[in-house]
Tab-separated table of C-alpha atoms in Angstrom:
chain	number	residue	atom	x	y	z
A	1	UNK	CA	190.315	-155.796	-23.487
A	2	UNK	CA	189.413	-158.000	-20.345
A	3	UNK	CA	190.580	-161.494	-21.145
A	4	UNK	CA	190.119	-162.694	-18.038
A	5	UNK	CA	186.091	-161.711	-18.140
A	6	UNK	CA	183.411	-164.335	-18.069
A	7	UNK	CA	181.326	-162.385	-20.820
A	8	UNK	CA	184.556	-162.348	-23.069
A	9	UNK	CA	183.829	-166.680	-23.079
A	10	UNK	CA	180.159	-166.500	-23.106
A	11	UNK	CA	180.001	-163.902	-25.912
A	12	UNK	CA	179.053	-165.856	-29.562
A	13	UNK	CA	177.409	-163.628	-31.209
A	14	UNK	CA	174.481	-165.557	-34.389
A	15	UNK	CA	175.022	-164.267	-37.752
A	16	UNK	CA	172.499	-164.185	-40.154
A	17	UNK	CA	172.181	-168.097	-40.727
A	18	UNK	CA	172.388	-168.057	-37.287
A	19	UNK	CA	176.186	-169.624	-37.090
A	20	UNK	CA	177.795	-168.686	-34.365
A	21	UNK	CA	180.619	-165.938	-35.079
A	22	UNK	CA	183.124	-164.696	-32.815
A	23	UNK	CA	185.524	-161.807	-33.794
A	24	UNK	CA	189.221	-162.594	-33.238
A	25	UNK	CA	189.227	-160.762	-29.985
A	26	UNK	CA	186.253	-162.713	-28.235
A	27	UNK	CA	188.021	-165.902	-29.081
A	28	UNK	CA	191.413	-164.658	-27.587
A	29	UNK	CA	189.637	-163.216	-25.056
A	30	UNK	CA	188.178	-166.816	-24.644
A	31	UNK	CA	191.570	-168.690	-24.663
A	32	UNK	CA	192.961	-166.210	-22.008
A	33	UNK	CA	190.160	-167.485	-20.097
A	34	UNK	CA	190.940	-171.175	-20.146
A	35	UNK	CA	189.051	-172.115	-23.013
A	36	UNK	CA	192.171	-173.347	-24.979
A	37	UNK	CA	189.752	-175.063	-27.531
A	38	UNK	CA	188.796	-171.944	-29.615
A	39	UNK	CA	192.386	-171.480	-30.643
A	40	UNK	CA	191.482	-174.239	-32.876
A	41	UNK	CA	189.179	-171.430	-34.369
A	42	UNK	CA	191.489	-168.845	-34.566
A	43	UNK	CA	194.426	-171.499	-36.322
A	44	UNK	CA	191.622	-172.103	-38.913
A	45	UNK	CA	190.780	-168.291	-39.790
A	46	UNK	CA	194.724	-167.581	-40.262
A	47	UNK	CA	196.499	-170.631	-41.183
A	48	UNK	CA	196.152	-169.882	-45.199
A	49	UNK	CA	197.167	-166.167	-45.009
A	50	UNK	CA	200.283	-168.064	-42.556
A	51	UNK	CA	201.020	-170.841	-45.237
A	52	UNK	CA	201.372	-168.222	-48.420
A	53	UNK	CA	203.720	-166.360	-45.810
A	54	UNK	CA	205.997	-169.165	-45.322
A	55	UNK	CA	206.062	-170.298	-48.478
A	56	UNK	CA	208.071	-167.154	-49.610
A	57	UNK	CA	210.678	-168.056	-46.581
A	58	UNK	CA	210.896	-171.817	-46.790
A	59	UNK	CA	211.021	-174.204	-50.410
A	60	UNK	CA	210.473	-177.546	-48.725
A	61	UNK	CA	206.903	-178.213	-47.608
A	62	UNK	CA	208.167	-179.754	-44.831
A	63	UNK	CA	209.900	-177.018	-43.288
A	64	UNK	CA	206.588	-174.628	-44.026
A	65	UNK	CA	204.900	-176.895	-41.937
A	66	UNK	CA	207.766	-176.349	-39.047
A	67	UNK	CA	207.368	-172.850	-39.993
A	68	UNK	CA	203.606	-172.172	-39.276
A	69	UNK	CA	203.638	-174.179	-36.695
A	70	UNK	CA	206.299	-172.339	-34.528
A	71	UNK	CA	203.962	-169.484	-35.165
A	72	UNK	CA	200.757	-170.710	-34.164
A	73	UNK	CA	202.787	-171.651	-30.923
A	74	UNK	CA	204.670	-168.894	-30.249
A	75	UNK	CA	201.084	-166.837	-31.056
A	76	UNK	CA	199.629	-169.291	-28.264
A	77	UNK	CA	202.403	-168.402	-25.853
A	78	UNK	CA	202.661	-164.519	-26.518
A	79	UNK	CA	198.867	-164.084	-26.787
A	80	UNK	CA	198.445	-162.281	-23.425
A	81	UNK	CA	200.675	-159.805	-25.505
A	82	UNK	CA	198.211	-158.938	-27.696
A	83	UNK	CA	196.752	-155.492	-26.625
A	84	UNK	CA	194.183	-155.388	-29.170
A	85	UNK	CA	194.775	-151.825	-30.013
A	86	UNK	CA	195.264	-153.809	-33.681
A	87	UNK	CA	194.134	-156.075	-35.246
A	88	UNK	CA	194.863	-159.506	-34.098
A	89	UNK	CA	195.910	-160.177	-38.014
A	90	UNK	CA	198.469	-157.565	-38.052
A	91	UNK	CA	200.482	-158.665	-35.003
A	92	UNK	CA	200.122	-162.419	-36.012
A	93	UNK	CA	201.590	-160.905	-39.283
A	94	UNK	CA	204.483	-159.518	-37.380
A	95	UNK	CA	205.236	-162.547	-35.744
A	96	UNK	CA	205.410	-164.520	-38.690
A	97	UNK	CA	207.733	-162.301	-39.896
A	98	UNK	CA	209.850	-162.148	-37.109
A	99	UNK	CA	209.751	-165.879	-36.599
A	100	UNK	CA	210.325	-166.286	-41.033
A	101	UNK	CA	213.434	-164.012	-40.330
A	102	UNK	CA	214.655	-165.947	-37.461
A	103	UNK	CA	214.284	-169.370	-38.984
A	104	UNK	CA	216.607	-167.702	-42.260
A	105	UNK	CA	218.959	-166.681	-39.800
A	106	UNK	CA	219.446	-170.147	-38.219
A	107	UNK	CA	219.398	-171.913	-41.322
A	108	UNK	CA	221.628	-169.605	-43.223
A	109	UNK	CA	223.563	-171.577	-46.148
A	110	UNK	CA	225.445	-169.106	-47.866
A	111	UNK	CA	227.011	-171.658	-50.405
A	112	UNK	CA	229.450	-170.276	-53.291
A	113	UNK	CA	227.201	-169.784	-56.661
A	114	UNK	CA	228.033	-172.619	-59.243
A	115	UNK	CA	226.657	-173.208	-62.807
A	116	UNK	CA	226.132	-176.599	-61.469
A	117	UNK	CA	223.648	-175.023	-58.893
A	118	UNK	CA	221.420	-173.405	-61.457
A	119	UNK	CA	218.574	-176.628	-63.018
A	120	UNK	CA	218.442	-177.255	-66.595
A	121	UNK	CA	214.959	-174.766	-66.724
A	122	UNK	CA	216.989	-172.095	-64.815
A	123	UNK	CA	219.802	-172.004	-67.226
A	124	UNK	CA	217.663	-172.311	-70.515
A	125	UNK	CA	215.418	-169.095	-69.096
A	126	UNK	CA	218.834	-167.049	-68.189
A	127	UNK	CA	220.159	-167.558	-72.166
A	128	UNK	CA	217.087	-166.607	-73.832
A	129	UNK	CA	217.015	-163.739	-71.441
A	130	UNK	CA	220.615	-162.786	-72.546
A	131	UNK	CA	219.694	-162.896	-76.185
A	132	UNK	CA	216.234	-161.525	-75.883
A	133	UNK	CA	216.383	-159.137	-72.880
A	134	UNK	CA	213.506	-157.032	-73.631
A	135	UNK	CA	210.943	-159.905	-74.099
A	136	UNK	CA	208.185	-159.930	-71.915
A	137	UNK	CA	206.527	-163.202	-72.755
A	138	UNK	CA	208.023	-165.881	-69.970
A	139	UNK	CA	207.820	-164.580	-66.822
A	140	UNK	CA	205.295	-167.204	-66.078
A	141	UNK	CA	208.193	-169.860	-66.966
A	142	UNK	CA	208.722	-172.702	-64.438
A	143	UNK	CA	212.615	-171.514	-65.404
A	144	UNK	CA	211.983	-167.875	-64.265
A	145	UNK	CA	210.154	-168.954	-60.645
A	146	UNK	CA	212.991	-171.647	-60.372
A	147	UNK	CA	215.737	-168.765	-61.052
A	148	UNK	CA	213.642	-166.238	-58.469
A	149	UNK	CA	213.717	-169.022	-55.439
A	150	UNK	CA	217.347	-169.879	-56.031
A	151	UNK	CA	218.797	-165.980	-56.367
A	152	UNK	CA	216.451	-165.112	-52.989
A	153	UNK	CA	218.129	-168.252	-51.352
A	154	UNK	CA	221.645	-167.234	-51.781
A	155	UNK	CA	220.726	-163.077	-50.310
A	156	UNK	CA	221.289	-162.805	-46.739
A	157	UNK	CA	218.179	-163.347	-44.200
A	158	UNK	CA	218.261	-159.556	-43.823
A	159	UNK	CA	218.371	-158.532	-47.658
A	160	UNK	CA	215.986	-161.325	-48.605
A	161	UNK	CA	213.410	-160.321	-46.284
A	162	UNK	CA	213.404	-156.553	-47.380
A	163	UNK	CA	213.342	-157.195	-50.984
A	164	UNK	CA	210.316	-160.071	-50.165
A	165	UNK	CA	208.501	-157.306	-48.694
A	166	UNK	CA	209.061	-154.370	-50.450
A	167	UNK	CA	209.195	-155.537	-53.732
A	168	UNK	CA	208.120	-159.076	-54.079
A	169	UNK	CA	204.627	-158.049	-51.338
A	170	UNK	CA	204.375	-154.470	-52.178
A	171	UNK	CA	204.289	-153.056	-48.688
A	172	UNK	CA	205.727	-149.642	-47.605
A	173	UNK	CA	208.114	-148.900	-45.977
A	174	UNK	CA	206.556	-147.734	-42.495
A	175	UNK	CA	204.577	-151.245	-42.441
A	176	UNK	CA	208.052	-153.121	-42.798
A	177	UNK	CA	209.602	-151.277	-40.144
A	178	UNK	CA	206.771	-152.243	-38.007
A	179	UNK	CA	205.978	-155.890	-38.984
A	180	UNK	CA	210.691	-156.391	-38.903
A	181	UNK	CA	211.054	-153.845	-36.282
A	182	UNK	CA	214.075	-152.068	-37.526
A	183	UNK	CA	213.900	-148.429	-37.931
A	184	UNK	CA	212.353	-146.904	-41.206
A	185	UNK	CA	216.120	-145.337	-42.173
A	186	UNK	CA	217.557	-149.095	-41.982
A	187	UNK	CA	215.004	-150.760	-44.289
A	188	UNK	CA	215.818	-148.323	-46.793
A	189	UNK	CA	219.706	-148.625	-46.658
A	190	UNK	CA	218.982	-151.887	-46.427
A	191	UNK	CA	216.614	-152.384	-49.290
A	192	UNK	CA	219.488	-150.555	-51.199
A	193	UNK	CA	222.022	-152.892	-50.205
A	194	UNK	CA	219.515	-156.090	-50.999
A	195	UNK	CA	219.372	-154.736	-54.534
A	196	UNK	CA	223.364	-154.551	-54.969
A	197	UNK	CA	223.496	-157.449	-54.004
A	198	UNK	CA	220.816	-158.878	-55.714
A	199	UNK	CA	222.586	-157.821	-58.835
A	200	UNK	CA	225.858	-159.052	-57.487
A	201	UNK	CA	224.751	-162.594	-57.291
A	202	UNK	CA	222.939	-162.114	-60.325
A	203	UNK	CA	226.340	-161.351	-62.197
A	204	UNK	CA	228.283	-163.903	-61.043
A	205	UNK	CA	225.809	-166.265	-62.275
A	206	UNK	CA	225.867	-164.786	-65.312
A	207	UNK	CA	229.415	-164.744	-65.928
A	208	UNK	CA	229.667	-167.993	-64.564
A	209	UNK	CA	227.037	-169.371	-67.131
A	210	UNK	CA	228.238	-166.884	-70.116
A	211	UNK	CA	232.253	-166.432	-70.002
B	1	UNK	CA	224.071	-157.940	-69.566
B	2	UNK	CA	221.698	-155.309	-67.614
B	3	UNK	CA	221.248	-157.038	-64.429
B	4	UNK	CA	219.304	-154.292	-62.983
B	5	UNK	CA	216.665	-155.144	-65.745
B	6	UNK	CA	217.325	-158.876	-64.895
B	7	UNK	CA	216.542	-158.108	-61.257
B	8	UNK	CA	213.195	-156.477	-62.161
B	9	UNK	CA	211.963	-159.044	-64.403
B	10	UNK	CA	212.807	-161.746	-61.812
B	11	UNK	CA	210.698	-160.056	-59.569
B	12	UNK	CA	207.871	-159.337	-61.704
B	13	UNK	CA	207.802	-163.142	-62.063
B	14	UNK	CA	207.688	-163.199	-58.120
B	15	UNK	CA	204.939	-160.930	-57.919
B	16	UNK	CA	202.847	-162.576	-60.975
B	17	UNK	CA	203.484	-166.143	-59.325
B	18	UNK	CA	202.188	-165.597	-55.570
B	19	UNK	CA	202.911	-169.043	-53.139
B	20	UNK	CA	199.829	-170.981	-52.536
B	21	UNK	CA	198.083	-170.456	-49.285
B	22	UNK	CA	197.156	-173.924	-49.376
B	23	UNK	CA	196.443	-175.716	-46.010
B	24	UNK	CA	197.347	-179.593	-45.208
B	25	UNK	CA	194.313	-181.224	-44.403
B	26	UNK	CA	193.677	-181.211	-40.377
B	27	UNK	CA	196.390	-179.046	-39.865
B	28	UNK	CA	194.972	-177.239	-36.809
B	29	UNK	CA	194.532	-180.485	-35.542
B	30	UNK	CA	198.079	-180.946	-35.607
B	31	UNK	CA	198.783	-177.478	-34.051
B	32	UNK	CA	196.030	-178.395	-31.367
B	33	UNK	CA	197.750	-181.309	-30.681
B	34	UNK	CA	201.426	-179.482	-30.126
B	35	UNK	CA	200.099	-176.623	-27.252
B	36	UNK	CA	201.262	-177.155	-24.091
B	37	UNK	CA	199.631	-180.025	-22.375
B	38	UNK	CA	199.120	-178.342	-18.802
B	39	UNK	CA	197.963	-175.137	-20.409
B	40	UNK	CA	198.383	-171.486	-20.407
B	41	UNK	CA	197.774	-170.653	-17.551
B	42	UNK	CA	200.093	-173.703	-15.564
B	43	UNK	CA	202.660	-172.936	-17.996
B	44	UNK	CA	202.208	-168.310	-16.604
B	45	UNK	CA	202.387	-170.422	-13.276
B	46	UNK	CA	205.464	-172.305	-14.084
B	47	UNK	CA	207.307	-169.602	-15.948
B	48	UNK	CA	206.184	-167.517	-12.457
B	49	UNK	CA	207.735	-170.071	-10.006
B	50	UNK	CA	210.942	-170.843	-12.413
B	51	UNK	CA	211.668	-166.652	-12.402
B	52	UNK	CA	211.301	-166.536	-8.677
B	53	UNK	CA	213.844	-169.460	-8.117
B	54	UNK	CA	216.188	-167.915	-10.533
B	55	UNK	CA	215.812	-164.798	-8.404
B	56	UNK	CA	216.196	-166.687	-6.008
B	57	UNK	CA	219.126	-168.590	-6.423
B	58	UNK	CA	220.999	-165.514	-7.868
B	59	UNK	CA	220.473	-163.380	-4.379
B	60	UNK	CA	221.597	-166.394	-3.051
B	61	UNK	CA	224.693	-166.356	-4.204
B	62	UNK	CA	225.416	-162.614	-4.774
B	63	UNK	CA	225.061	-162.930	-0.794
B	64	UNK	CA	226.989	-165.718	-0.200
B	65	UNK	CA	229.942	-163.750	-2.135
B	66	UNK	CA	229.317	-161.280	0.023
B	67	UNK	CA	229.791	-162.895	3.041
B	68	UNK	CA	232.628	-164.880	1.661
B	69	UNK	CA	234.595	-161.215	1.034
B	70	UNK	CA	233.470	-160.106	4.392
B	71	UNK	CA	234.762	-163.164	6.287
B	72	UNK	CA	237.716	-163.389	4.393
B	73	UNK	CA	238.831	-160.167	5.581
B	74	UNK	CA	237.648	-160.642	8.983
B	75	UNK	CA	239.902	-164.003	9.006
B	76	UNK	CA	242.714	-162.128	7.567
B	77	UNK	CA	242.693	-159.694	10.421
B	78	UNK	CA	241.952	-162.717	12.626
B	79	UNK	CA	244.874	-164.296	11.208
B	80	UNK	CA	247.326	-161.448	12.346
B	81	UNK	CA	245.789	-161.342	15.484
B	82	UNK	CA	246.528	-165.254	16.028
B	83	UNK	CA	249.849	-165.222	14.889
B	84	UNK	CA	250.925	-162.408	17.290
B	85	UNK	CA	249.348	-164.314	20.383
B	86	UNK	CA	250.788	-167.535	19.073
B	87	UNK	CA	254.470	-165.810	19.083
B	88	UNK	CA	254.088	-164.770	22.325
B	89	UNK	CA	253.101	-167.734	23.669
B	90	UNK	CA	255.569	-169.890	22.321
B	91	UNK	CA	258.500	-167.055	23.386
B	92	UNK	CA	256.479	-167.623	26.926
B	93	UNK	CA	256.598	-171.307	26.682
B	94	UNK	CA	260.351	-171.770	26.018
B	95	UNK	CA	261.265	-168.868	28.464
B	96	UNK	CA	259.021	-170.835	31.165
B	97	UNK	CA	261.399	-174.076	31.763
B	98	UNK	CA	264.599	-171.376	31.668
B	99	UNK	CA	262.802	-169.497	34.318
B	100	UNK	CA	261.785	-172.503	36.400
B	101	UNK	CA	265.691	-173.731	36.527
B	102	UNK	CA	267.401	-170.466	37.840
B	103	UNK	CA	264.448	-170.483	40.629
B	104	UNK	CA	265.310	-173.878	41.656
């Protein structure tokens, strides 16, 4: 890619209803070049792919809003970075992550589990869960997503991003060590240690509630 | 309680209950509005000039400490060198009025 080239700006190309569409790389190729407007264009195409992102990271709407943000403006800053060997979705994916990770780090809480912590919906979920283990019914239960975001927010930054990925998003483990980049051996030890603890925190709360 | 089955089913509700990619109205307006004012490439020029002055600066003083060691052996040295004149001097200038009175 030539950023810098005057037929990277000039080149819209008409679709069939004769809109003009520019792939991701023209219109970085175009902000490279000066014509810091068409990031607008690019914030638009990946903003709702960004927002579902941050939403697994970050409760508060507020701080989703920080979240994206910081990406869009860190993707700004780093876009001469962008080799476009990939596509430009994948390494805005990996920034997001990286930046996701970064804001768990610096806004770790790790407060001791109470029984007070868990909501009324939480705790009603967890007992029919204890008398009816095998039920499959509520997973849709407000109870069950409330119990989900509040076990996630007590896992370290490290453990609660593998287990997002791996087993909340499905990815493998190749495309986590890429889009984190830690090596593939460490997210598997520690996807092993997220789900120890995982079922550490899920224990205490369970005692907690049942003893 | 199985908490390993606990786990799973907590995370089959996280899988069955994606978040919303759900966008605040004008929000790239807002993200517009945040980039740097003087643009990219003022702010590769800034970030350009501020490394060179760090550079800068830092030869500057890695020098200066050298100098400083080099001079402060040099004055050491010096220093010898002074004290040794300045001993003979003195021994000269009290041995001068002796030597004046047995003349007369």
């Amino acid at each position: 890619m030539n950023p810098g080239s005057e037929t990277a700006v000039a080149d819209a190309r008409p679709n069939s209803s004769g809109a003009d569409v520019n792939s991701d790389q023209d219109l970085v190729a175009s902000v490279l070049a000066g014509a810091t407007e068409r990031f607008e264009e690019l914030v638009r195409r990946h903003q709702p792919k960004l927002f579902a992102t941050a939403r697994r990271y970050a409760r508060r709407e507020g701080e989703v809003e920080d979240l994206v943000q910081e990406i869009f403006l860190k993707a700004y800053a780093k876009l001469d970075t962008w080799r476009g060997d990939a596509p430009f979705e994948h390494w805005l994916m990996r920034l997001a992550v990286r930046t996701c990770y970064d804001s768990l780090r610096a806004h770790r809480r790790r407060r001791e589990m109470a029984v007070t912590d868990l909501s009324g919906e939480e705790a009603d979920w967890l007992e029919r869960h204890a008398v009816a283990p095998d039920s499959t019914q509520d997973t849709d239960a407000e109870g069950a997503r409330a119990l989900v975001a509040t076990v996630l927010e007590r896992l370290s930054p490290a453990h609660r991003l593998v287990i997002t990925l791996l087993e909340i998003e499905g990815r493998p483990v190749k495309e986590i060590a890429g889009l984190t980049g830690w090596s593939i051996p460490l997210v598997k030890v520690r996807a092993f240690r997220a789900r120890a603890e995982m079922r550490k925190i899920l224990g205490r709360i369970s005692r907690e509630r049942f003893l | 309680m199985d908490y390993e089955k606990l786990r799973r089913r907590l995370l089959e509700t996280a899988r069955r209950n994606p978040p919303s990619d759900r966008v605040p109205y004008a929000f790239e307006r807002r993200i517009m509005a945040n980039l740097p004012v003087s643009g990219r490439s003022d702010a590769s020029a800034l970030a350009f000039w501020t490394r060179g002055f760090w550079r800068g600066a830092l030869s500057g003083v890695a020098a200066a400490g050298i100098m400083m060691g080099s001079l402060g052996v040099v004055s050491d040295r010096g220093m010898e060198e002074v004290d040794m004149n300045s001993g003979d001097s003195l021994e000269e200038a009290l041995l001068a009025s002796t030597q004046a009175e047995v003349e007369l």
